[in-house]
Short mmCIF file of C-alpha atoms in Angstrom, two decimals:
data_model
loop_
_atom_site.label_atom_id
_atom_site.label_comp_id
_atom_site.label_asym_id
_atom_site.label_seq_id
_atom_site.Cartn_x
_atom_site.Cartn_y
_atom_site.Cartn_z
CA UNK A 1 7.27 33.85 -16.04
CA UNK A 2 8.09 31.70 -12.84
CA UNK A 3 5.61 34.20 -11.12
CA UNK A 4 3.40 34.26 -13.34
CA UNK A 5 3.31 29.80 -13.50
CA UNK A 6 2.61 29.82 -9.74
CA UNK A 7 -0.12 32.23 -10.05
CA UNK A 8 -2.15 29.92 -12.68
CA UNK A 9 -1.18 26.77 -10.67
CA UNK A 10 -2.24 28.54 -7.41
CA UNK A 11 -5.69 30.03 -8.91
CA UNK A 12 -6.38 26.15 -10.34
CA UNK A 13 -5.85 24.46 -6.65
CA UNK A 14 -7.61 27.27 -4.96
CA UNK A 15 -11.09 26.60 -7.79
CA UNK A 16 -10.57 22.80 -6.95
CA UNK A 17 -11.64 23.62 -3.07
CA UNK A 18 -11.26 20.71 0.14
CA UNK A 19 -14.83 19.50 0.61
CA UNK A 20 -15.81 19.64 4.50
CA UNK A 21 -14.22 16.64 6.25
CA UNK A 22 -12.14 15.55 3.49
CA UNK A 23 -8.43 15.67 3.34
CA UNK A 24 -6.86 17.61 0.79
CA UNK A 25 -5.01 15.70 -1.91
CA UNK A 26 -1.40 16.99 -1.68
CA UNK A 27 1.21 17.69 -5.11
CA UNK A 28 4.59 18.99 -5.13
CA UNK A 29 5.83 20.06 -8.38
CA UNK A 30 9.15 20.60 -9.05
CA UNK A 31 10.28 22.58 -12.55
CA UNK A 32 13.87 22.71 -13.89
CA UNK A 33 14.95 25.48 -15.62
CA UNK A 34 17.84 23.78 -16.82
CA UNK A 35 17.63 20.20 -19.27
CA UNK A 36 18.66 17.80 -17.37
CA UNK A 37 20.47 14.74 -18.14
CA UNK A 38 18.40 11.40 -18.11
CA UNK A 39 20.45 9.48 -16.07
CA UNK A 40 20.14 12.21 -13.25
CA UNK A 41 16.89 12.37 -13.96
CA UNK A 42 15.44 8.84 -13.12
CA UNK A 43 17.87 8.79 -10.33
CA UNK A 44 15.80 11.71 -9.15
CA UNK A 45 12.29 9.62 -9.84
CA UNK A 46 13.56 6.28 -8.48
CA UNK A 47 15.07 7.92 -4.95
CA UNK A 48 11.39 9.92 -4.83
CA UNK A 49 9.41 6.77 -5.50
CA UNK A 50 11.18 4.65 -2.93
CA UNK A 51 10.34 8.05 -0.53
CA UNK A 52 6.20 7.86 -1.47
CA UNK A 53 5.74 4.05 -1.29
CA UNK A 54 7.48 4.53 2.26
CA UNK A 55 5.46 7.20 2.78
CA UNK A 56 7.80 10.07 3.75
CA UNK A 57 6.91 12.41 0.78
CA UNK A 58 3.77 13.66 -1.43
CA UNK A 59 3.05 12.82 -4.48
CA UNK A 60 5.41 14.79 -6.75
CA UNK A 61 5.50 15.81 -10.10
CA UNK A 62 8.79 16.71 -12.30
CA UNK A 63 8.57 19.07 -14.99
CA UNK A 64 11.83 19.35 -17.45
CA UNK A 65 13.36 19.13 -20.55
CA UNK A 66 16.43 16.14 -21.83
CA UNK A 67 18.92 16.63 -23.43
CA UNK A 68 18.94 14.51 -26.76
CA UNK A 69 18.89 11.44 -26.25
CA UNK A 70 17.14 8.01 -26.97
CA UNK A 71 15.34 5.60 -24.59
CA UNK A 72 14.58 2.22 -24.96
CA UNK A 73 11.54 0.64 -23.24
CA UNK A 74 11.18 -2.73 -21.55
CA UNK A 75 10.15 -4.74 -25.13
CA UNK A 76 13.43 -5.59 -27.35
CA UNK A 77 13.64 -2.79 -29.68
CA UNK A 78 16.73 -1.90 -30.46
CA UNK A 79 16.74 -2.21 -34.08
CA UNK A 80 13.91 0.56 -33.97
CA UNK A 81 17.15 2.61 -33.45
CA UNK A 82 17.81 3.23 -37.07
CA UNK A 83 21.27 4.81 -36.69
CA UNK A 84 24.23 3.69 -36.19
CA UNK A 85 25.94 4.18 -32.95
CA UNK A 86 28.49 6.67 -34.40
CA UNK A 87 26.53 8.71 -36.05
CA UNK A 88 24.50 9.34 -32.70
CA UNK A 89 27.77 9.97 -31.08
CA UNK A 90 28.90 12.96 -33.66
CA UNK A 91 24.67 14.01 -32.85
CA UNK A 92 25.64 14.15 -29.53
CA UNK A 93 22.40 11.80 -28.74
CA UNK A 94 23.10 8.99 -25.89
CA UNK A 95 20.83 6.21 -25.61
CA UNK A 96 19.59 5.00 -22.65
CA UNK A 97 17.17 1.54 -21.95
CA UNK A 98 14.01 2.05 -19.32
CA UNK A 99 12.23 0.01 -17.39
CA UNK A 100 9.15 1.94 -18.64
CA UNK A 101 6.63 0.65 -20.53
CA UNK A 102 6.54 1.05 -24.74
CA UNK A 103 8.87 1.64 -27.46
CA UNK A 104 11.88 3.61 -28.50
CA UNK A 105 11.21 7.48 -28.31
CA UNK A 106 13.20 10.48 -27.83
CA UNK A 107 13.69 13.19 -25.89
CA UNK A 108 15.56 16.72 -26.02
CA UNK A 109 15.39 20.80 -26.02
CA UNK A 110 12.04 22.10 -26.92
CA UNK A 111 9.72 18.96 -25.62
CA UNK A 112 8.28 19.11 -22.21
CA UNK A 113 8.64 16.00 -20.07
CA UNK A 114 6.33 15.25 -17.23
CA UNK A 115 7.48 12.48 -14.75
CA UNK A 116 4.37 11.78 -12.06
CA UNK A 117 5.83 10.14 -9.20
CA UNK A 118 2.30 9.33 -7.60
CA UNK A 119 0.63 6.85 -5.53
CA UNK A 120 -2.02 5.24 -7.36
CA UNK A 121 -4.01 3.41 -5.11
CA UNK A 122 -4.12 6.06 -2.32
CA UNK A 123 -5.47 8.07 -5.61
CA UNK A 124 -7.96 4.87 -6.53
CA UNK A 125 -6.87 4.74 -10.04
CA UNK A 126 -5.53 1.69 -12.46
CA UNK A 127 -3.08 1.73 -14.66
CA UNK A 128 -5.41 2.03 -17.72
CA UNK A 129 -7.23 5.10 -16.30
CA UNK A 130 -4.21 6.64 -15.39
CA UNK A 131 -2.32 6.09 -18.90
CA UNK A 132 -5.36 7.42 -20.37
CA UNK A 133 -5.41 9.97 -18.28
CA UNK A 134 -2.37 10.96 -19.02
CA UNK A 135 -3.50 11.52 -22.44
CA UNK A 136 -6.32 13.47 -21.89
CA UNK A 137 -3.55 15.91 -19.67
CA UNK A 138 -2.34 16.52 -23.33
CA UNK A 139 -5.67 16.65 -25.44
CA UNK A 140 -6.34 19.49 -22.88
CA UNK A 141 -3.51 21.42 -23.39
CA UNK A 142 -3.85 20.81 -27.56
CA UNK A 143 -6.80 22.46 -26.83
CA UNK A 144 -5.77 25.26 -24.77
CA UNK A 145 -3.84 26.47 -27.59
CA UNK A 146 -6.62 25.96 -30.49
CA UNK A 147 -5.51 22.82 -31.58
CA UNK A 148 -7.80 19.67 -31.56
CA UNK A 149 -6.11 16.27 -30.65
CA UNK A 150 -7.21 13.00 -29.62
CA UNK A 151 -5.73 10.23 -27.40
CA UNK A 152 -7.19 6.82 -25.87
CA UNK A 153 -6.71 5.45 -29.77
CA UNK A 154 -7.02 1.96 -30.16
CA UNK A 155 -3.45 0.45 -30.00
CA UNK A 156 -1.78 3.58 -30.25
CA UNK A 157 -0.77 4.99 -26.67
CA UNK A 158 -0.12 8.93 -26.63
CA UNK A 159 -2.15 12.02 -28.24
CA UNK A 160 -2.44 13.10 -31.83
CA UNK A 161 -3.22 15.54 -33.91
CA UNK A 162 -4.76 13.51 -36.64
CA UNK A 163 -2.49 10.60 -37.72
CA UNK A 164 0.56 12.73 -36.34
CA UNK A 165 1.37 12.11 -32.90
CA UNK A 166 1.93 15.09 -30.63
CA UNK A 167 2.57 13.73 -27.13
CA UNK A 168 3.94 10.31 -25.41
CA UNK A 169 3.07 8.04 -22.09
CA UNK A 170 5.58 5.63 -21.50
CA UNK A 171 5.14 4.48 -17.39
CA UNK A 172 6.65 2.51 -14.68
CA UNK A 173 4.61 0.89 -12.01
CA UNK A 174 6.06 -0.46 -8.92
CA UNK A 175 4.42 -1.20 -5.49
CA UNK A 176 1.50 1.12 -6.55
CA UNK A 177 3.77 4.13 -7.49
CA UNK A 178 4.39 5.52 -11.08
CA UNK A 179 7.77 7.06 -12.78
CA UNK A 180 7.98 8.08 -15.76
CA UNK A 181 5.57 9.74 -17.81
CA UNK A 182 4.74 11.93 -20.78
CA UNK A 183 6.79 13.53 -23.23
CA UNK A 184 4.82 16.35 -24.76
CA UNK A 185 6.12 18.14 -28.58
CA UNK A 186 6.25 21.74 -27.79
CA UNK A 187 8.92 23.16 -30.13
CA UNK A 188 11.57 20.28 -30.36
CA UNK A 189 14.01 19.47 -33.53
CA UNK A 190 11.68 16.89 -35.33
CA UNK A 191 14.80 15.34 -37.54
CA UNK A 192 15.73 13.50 -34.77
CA UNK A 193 13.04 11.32 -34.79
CA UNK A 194 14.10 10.46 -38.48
CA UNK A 195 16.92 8.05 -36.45
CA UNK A 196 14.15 5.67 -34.68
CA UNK A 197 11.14 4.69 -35.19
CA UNK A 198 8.84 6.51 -33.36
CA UNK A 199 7.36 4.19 -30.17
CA UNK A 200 7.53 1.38 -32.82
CA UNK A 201 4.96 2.76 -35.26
CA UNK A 202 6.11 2.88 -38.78
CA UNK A 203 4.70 5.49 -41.02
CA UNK A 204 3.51 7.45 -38.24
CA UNK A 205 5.07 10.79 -38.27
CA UNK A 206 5.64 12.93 -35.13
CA UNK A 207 4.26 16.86 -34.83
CA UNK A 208 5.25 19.62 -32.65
CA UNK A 209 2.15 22.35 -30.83
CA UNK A 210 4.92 25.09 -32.76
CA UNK A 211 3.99 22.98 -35.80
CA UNK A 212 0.43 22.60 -35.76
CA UNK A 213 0.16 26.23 -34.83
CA UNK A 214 1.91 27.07 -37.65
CA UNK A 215 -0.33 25.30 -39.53
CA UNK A 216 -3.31 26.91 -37.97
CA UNK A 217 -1.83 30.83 -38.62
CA UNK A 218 -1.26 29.92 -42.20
CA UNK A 219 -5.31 28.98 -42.25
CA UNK A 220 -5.66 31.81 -40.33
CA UNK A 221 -3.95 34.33 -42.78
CA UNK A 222 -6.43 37.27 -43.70
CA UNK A 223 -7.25 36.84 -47.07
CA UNK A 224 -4.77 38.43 -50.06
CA UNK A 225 -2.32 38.98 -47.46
CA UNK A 226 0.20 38.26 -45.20
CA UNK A 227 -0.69 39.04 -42.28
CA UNK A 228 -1.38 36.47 -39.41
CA UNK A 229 -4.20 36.44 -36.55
CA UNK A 230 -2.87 37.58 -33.67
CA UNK A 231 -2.28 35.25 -30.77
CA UNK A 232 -1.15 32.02 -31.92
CA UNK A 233 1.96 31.55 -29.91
CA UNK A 234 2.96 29.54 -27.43
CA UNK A 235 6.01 30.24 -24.99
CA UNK A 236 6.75 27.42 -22.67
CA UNK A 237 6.16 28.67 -19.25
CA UNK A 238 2.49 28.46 -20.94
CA UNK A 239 2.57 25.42 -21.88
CA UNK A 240 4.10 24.23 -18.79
CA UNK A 241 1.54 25.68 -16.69
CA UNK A 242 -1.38 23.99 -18.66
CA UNK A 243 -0.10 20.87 -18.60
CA UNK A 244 0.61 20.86 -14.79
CA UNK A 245 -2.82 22.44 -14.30
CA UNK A 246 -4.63 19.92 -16.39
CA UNK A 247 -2.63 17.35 -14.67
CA UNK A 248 -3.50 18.79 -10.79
CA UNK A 249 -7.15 18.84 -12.14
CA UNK A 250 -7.55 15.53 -13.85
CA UNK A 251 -6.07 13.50 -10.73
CA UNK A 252 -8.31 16.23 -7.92
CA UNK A 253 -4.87 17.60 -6.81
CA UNK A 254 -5.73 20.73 -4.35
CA UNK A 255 -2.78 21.05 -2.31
CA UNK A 256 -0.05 22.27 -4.29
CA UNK A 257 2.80 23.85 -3.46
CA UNK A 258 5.70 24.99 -6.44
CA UNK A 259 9.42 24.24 -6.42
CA UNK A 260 12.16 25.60 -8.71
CA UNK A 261 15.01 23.95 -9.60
#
């Protein structure tokens, strides 16, 4: 529940502590209930980066879902677009090119973005860390559920769950602060990554946590039956709330204040 996502994010700031004399490190997260279109969306992350590199706002953190659609990073990559434009029309998937960093990937219902609109140096991190970073936000969460994934692979940004990838960090540095983010598979339709390919990876298939826990209760089954362990679920306030709290934890957040949208 919305209650019930504070609480966690609250408890998490509250463990981190303020050390005597220091300042604390300040995060505003913001979670929409509703998807929200991309457009509006990095509208929303360009007008709040322009706000922390002039230093009128906190570092702030968006938490959504897309609607389907298609993005296109910086490199030339449309052909990794595999479908033709009005076949994506009658999908009801727009396409959209970024000024982030990587491939073609999508987005839609059922995958949990996160857009950090942060100021790195005032958080004395480089780009590497913080991609990788960003990656280990996910690994954690994996594990939080059971599930063991891996990220900071050798010329293969994002997090997998062996040689399926799970999650995706695609970012935008300007003037030391980030847009963009992480897309992380929760429960979304997997066929429509069928129409691209996949951050430019051929024969690298995507997964879903709904998936690979699925895979894990079928393990799990007792034997000569067909009944499942208990447990292995995962609704996505929960999943929101571990990813924000690995997030606030990984980067020493321990000011945080909550925001619905």
């Amino acid at each position: 529940s919305p209650t019930g996502l504070g609480r966690v994010i609250s408890r998490a700031a509250r463990a981190l502590g303020v050390s005597s004399g220091m300042a604390a490190r300040r995060l505003v997260v913001r979670l929409f209930g509703d998807t929200v279109r991309y457009a509006e969306a990095l509208e929303l992350q360009e007008s709040i980066a322009a706000a922390r590199r002039a230093g009128t706002v906190a570092d702030t953190l968006l938490v959504l879902q897309h609607d389907h659609v298609f993005t296109i990073g910086k490199r030339p990559n449309a052909h990794n677009i595999l479908s033709d434009p009005f076949l994506l029309t009658a999908l009801d998937v727009e396409v959209h090119r970024s000024r982030r960093g990587g491939d073609v990937t999508y987005h839609g219902p059922g995958q949990t973005i996160l857009y950090p609109i942060v100021n790195l140096r005032a958080l004395g991190v480089g780009a590497r860390r913080y991609v990788e970073t960003l990656e280990d936000v996910m690994v954690e969460t994996c594990a939080g559920f059971g599930i063991d994934a891996t990220g900071r692979v050798p010329g293969m940004t994002g997090t997998w769950v062996g040689d399926k990838k799970i999650g995706a960090v695609g970012v935008q540095i300007a003037g030391g602060v980030t847009t963009h983010g992480l897309a992380f598979n929760v429960r979304p339709d997997l066929e429509y990554f069928k129409h691209i390919v996949p951050c430019g990876l051929r024969g690298k298939r995507p997964t879903s946590l709904a998936k690979e826990m699925e895979r894990k209760r079928l393990l799990c089954l007792k034997p000569n039956t067909e009944e499942a362990v208990a447990g292995i679920t995962a609704g996505r306030a929960e999943v929101e709330a571990k990813l924000v709290t690995a997030f606030m934890q990984r980067f020493g957040y321990d000011d945080v204040s909550m925001h619905r949208e």
